Short mmCIF file of C-alpha atoms in Angstrom, two decimals:
data_model
loop_
_atom_site.label_atom_id
_atom_site.label_comp_id
_atom_site.label_asym_id
_atom_site.label_seq_id
_atom_site.Cartn_x
_atom_site.Cartn_y
_atom_site.Cartn_z
CA MET A 271 21.57 -23.80 2.58
CA VAL A 272 19.81 -21.82 5.32
CA TRP A 273 17.84 -19.87 2.70
CA GLN A 274 16.79 -23.01 0.79
CA LYS A 275 15.51 -24.75 3.92
CA SER A 276 13.66 -21.70 5.28
CA SER A 277 9.89 -21.24 5.14
CA ILE A 278 8.28 -18.21 3.52
CA LEU A 279 7.58 -16.66 6.93
CA ALA A 280 11.19 -17.20 7.96
CA ARG A 281 12.43 -15.54 4.77
CA LEU A 282 10.15 -12.57 5.36
CA SER A 283 11.55 -12.24 8.89
CA TYR A 284 15.08 -12.29 7.46
CA PHE A 285 14.24 -9.42 5.10
CA ASN A 286 12.61 -7.53 7.96
CA GLU A 287 15.84 -7.91 9.92
CA LEU A 288 17.86 -6.93 6.85
CA VAL A 289 16.17 -3.55 6.42
CA VAL A 290 15.26 -3.03 10.11
CA PHE A 291 11.73 -2.06 9.09
CA GLU A 292 10.83 -0.51 12.46
CA HIS A 293 13.38 2.25 11.88
CA THR A 294 11.25 3.59 9.03
CA ILE A 295 9.84 5.93 11.68
CA PHE A 296 12.97 8.10 11.31
CA SER A 297 12.01 9.18 7.79
CA ALA A 298 8.25 8.57 8.10
CA SER A 299 7.83 11.30 10.71
CA PHE A 300 9.33 14.00 8.52
CA ILE A 301 7.51 13.08 5.33
CA LEU A 302 4.28 13.28 7.35
CA ILE A 303 5.32 16.64 8.83
CA ALA A 304 5.93 18.05 5.35
CA MET A 305 2.70 16.56 4.00
CA CYS A 306 0.65 18.08 6.83
CA VAL A 307 2.12 21.56 6.34
CA ALA A 308 1.76 21.35 2.55
CA SER A 309 -1.81 20.10 2.81
CA VAL A 310 -2.73 22.98 5.14
CA GLU A 311 -1.30 25.39 2.56
CA THR A 312 -2.98 23.71 -0.40
CA ASN A 313 -6.18 22.18 0.94
CA ALA A 314 -6.74 24.12 4.19
CA SER A 315 -6.70 20.71 5.91
CA VAL A 316 -4.06 18.42 7.38
CA TRP A 317 -5.54 15.50 5.44
CA MET A 318 -4.32 15.13 1.88
CA GLY A 319 -6.59 12.27 0.78
CA TRP A 320 -6.17 8.51 0.71
CA ARG A 321 -4.69 8.28 -2.77
CA VAL A 322 -1.76 10.62 -2.11
CA PHE A 323 -1.25 9.26 1.39
CA LEU A 324 -1.07 5.61 0.34
CA LEU A 325 1.16 6.32 -2.67
CA CYS A 326 3.55 8.21 -0.40
CA VAL A 327 3.57 5.31 2.07
CA VAL A 328 4.45 2.90 -0.74
CA ALA A 329 7.14 5.24 -2.07
CA LEU A 330 8.65 5.75 1.38
CA ILE A 331 8.80 2.05 2.25
CA SER A 332 10.14 0.96 -1.15
CA ALA A 333 12.77 3.72 -1.20
CA ARG A 334 13.99 2.85 2.27
CA ASN A 335 13.99 -0.88 1.51
CA PHE A 336 16.09 -0.18 -1.58
CA ALA A 337 18.57 2.00 0.33
CA MET A 338 18.97 -0.41 3.27
CA SER A 339 19.26 -3.58 1.19
CA PHE A 340 21.70 -1.97 -1.26
CA ASN A 341 23.83 -0.83 1.69
CA ARG A 342 23.78 -4.33 3.19
CA PHE A 343 24.70 -5.80 -0.21
CA CYS A 344 27.68 -3.47 -0.60
CA ASP A 345 28.85 -3.94 2.99
CA ARG A 346 28.46 -7.69 3.33
CA ASP A 347 32.22 -8.39 3.23
CA ILE A 348 33.03 -5.61 5.71
CA ASP A 349 30.14 -6.63 7.98
CA ALA A 350 31.50 -10.17 8.08
CA ARG A 351 34.68 -8.88 9.72
CA ASN A 352 32.86 -6.69 12.25
CA GLU A 353 31.88 -8.35 15.53
CA ARG A 354 28.80 -6.10 15.84
CA THR A 355 27.44 -6.89 12.36
CA LYS A 356 28.65 -10.39 11.51
CA HIS A 357 25.29 -11.94 12.40
CA ARG A 358 23.26 -9.89 9.92
CA PRO A 359 21.22 -12.04 7.49
CA SER A 360 23.23 -10.60 4.58
CA VAL A 361 26.39 -12.04 6.14
CA ASP A 362 25.54 -15.30 7.89
CA GLY A 363 23.94 -16.99 4.88
CA ARG A 364 20.27 -16.55 5.73
CA ILE A 365 19.78 -14.35 2.63
CA PRO A 366 21.98 -15.01 -0.44
CA SER A 367 23.47 -12.05 -2.29
CA SER A 368 21.35 -12.76 -5.37
CA ALA A 369 18.14 -12.49 -3.31
CA ILE A 370 19.29 -9.18 -1.81
CA MET A 371 19.94 -7.75 -5.28
CA ILE A 372 16.55 -8.93 -6.56
CA PHE A 373 14.95 -7.30 -3.51
CA CYS A 374 16.81 -4.04 -4.35
CA ILE A 375 15.62 -4.06 -7.95
CA ILE A 376 11.99 -4.83 -7.04
CA ASN A 377 11.85 -2.00 -4.51
CA ALA A 378 13.49 0.43 -6.94
CA LEU A 379 10.87 -0.40 -9.57
CA VAL A 380 8.04 -0.05 -7.04
CA PHE A 381 9.39 3.36 -6.02
CA VAL A 382 9.56 4.57 -9.63
CA LEU A 383 6.03 3.29 -10.32
CA ALA A 384 4.63 4.96 -7.19
CA SER A 385 6.37 8.21 -8.18
CA PHE A 386 4.86 7.96 -11.68
CA LEU A 387 1.39 7.64 -10.18
CA ILE A 388 1.94 10.62 -7.86
CA ASN A 389 2.78 13.32 -10.41
CA ASP A 390 5.22 14.32 -13.18
CA LEU A 391 7.79 16.00 -10.91
CA ALA A 392 7.88 12.99 -8.56
CA PHE A 393 8.48 10.69 -11.53
CA LEU A 394 11.16 12.99 -12.99
CA LEU A 395 13.09 12.97 -9.71
CA SER A 396 12.61 9.29 -8.88
CA ILE A 397 15.84 8.05 -10.51
CA PRO A 398 18.01 10.90 -9.10
CA PHE A 399 16.53 10.14 -5.67
CA LEU A 400 17.48 6.46 -6.01
CA ILE A 401 21.03 7.42 -7.01
CA ILE A 402 21.36 9.57 -3.89
CA LEU A 403 19.89 6.82 -1.70
CA GLY A 404 22.45 4.36 -2.98
CA GLY A 405 25.28 6.88 -2.78
CA TYR A 406 25.88 6.53 0.95
CA SER A 407 27.12 2.95 0.58
CA LEU A 408 29.77 4.10 -1.88
CA MET A 409 30.58 7.52 -0.41
CA LYS A 410 31.86 6.14 2.91
CA ARG A 411 34.61 4.43 0.95
CA VAL A 412 35.97 7.71 -0.38
CA SER A 413 34.94 10.61 1.90
CA SER A 414 33.98 11.51 5.46
CA LEU A 415 31.05 13.44 3.95
CA ALA A 416 29.23 10.10 3.88
CA HIS A 417 27.38 11.07 7.08
CA LEU A 418 25.92 14.09 5.30
CA VAL A 419 25.01 11.98 2.28
CA LEU A 420 23.04 9.71 4.60
CA GLY A 421 21.43 12.86 6.01
CA ILE A 422 20.51 14.02 2.52
CA SER A 423 18.95 10.61 1.87
CA LEU A 424 16.54 10.99 4.79
CA GLY A 425 16.13 14.69 3.99
CA LEU A 426 14.59 13.67 0.67
CA ALA A 427 11.55 12.35 2.56
CA PRO A 428 9.96 15.74 3.36
CA ILE A 429 10.81 16.99 -0.12
CA ALA A 430 9.05 13.98 -1.63
CA GLY A 431 6.03 14.57 0.60
CA VAL A 432 5.66 18.18 -0.53
CA ILE A 433 6.12 17.29 -4.18
CA ALA A 434 3.28 14.77 -3.86
CA ILE A 435 0.87 17.46 -2.67
CA GLU A 436 2.05 20.73 -4.21
CA GLY A 437 3.95 19.53 -7.29
CA GLN A 438 6.76 21.93 -6.39
CA ILE A 439 9.44 22.43 -3.71
CA PRO A 440 8.82 25.50 -1.53
CA LEU A 441 11.66 27.13 0.42
CA TRP A 442 10.34 26.06 3.84
CA CYS A 443 10.59 22.43 2.78
CA VAL A 444 14.20 22.83 1.62
CA VAL A 445 15.07 24.33 5.02
CA LEU A 446 13.24 21.49 6.80
CA ALA A 447 15.12 18.92 4.70
CA LEU A 448 18.47 20.56 5.49
CA GLY A 449 17.58 20.35 9.17
CA VAL A 450 16.87 16.64 8.73
CA MET A 451 20.21 16.25 6.96
CA PHE A 452 22.18 17.69 9.89
CA TRP A 453 20.04 15.82 12.43
CA VAL A 454 20.75 12.48 10.73
CA ALA A 455 24.43 13.27 10.13
CA GLY A 456 24.78 14.20 13.80
CA PHE A 457 23.35 10.97 15.15
CA ASP A 458 25.12 8.88 12.48
CA VAL A 459 28.46 10.28 13.68
CA LEU A 460 27.55 9.17 17.21
CA TYR A 461 26.47 5.75 15.95
CA SER A 462 29.73 5.37 14.03
CA LEU A 463 31.72 5.71 17.24
CA GLN A 464 30.91 2.02 17.83
CA ASP A 465 32.79 1.04 14.68
CA MET A 466 35.66 3.54 14.86
CA GLN A 467 38.41 0.92 15.08
CA VAL A 468 36.80 -1.30 12.45
CA ASP A 469 36.46 1.67 10.07
CA LYS A 470 40.14 2.48 10.53
CA LYS A 471 41.12 -1.11 9.82
CA GLU A 472 38.88 -1.31 6.75
CA GLY A 473 39.95 2.09 5.42
CA LEU A 474 36.45 3.57 5.63
CA PHE A 475 36.13 7.36 5.84
CA SER A 476 33.88 7.84 8.84
CA ILE A 477 34.32 11.01 10.90
CA PRO A 478 35.24 9.02 14.06
CA ALA A 479 37.87 7.02 12.14
CA ARG A 480 39.41 10.22 10.78
CA PHE A 481 39.12 12.64 13.69
CA GLY A 482 38.84 10.47 16.80
CA ALA A 483 36.16 10.24 19.46
CA GLN A 484 36.35 13.67 21.12
CA LYS A 485 36.40 15.69 17.90
CA SER A 486 33.59 13.53 16.55
CA LEU A 487 31.46 14.37 19.59
CA ALA A 488 32.06 18.07 18.93
CA ILE A 489 31.22 17.70 15.23
CA SER A 490 28.02 15.85 16.11
CA ARG A 491 27.00 18.68 18.47
CA ILE A 492 27.63 21.26 15.76
CA PHE A 493 25.50 19.27 13.30
CA HIS A 494 22.66 19.11 15.80
CA ILE A 495 22.87 22.84 16.52
CA PHE A 496 22.57 23.44 12.76
CA ALA A 497 19.55 21.10 12.70
CA VAL A 498 17.72 23.06 15.40
CA VAL A 499 18.50 26.41 13.76
CA LEU A 500 17.22 25.15 10.41
CA TRP A 501 14.06 23.72 11.99
CA CYS A 502 13.45 27.14 13.49
CA GLY A 503 13.85 28.57 9.99
CA PHE A 504 11.29 26.05 8.76
CA GLY A 505 8.90 27.10 11.52
CA TYR A 506 9.27 30.77 10.60
CA LEU A 507 8.92 30.25 6.83
CA SER A 508 5.93 27.91 7.11
CA GLN A 509 4.28 30.14 9.71
CA ILE A 510 3.53 27.36 12.16
CA GLY A 511 1.68 28.17 15.38
CA TYR A 512 2.77 27.87 18.99
CA ILE A 513 2.15 24.12 19.21
CA GLY A 514 4.56 23.59 16.31
CA TRP A 515 7.15 25.73 18.09
CA ILE A 516 6.70 23.61 21.21
CA GLY A 517 7.52 20.57 19.06
CA ILE A 518 10.72 22.18 17.79
CA PHE A 519 11.69 23.10 21.37
CA LEU A 520 11.08 19.54 22.55
CA GLY A 521 13.10 18.24 19.62
CA ALA A 522 16.00 20.48 20.61
CA CYS A 523 15.78 19.19 24.20
CA MET A 524 15.84 15.60 23.00
CA LEU A 525 18.92 16.25 20.87
CA GLY A 526 20.59 17.73 23.93
CA TYR A 527 19.67 14.63 25.92
CA GLU A 528 21.05 12.40 23.16
CA GLN A 529 24.35 14.26 23.22
CA TYR A 530 24.46 13.98 27.02
CA LEU A 531 23.86 10.21 26.94
CA VAL A 532 26.68 9.53 24.51
CA HIS A 533 29.08 11.98 26.17
CA LYS A 534 28.44 10.26 29.49
CA ASN A 535 29.03 6.71 28.24
CA PHE A 536 29.44 5.24 24.74
CA ALA A 537 27.44 2.23 25.97
CA ASN A 538 24.40 4.54 25.73
CA ILE A 539 24.76 4.88 21.94
CA PRO A 540 22.02 2.32 21.07
CA LYS A 541 19.60 4.04 23.47
CA ALA A 542 20.50 7.48 22.13
CA PHE A 543 20.25 6.36 18.52
CA PHE A 544 17.14 4.19 18.44
CA VAL A 545 15.00 5.48 21.30
CA THR A 546 15.68 9.22 21.44
CA ASN A 547 15.67 9.80 17.69
CA GLY A 548 12.55 7.70 17.21
CA TYR A 549 10.65 9.72 19.81
CA LEU A 550 11.98 13.01 18.42
CA GLY A 551 10.41 12.56 15.00
CA PHE A 552 7.15 11.29 16.47
CA VAL A 553 6.85 14.15 18.98
CA LEU A 554 7.57 16.78 16.35
CA PHE A 555 5.05 15.22 13.96
CA VAL A 556 2.30 15.13 16.60
CA CYS A 557 2.92 18.78 17.46
CA ILE A 558 2.85 19.84 13.79
CA LEU A 559 -0.31 17.79 13.25
CA LEU A 560 -2.07 19.36 16.25
CA ASP A 561 -0.86 22.78 15.18
CA GLY A 562 -2.31 22.25 11.71
CA LEU A 563 -5.61 21.08 13.15
CA MET A 564 -5.79 24.14 15.39
CA ARG A 565 -5.14 26.47 12.47
CA THR A 566 -7.61 24.83 10.07
CA LEU A 567 -10.40 24.17 12.56
CA GLY A 568 -9.97 27.37 14.55
#
């Protein structure tokens, strides 16, 4: 009933809340980082042209919309029994399940079409990418590796960005993507601490539900150490300059601060998750962008 009585603007706001559009920055930063580095290698410029840029923006948004809406669709029954999530539009009746599924299908088709227009390799990998993006929603029902699957999903962003420009996947991009995987898995473990008891009750295989809070904190730290090491490997392989290295150092400091916030008080989890991680990607991107400009203009 809520959906039928809602205006078009209201429905759009419900979908915006469904996919939490503002969190696109988490993956947007790293696709832009990869595109800048690849463009410097290929075009001797950080700018890759409007066509490639806009197609990548469309692909990124549609892929994330698909992943988020599919996850909400799969989790709607579990979310209804969770105090933290029971007011999501996929649960409280603002968006019917049929509309969520149509939204998923439309975004999947848009992603495939954008990939087709980018190049042959992007089109070839578009369906496997969608399968991986949807895999997180199912994996958490069978394995604690779900956090890493979510990390892989966001790690696909830099790989997609490089494919769009170079038509291949260089080693430095694989290392960057692995760093993103451990970064995301690390902060997803921290975020899952909020739902530890719910996950146990629902039989979900999150790391906090399986190993408890203290071991989960340690696992998250290990994941973030791996992320920093891999980002250093990316810096070495892509031969970034000193400004890029400053970005990696600042990113490491921000991960340390995130770990400190959550270790100090679990009430800091939203701040650590949304604020710190959002700034991390943006800061690293700005440093890589400035580094690329210095190298191409100098």
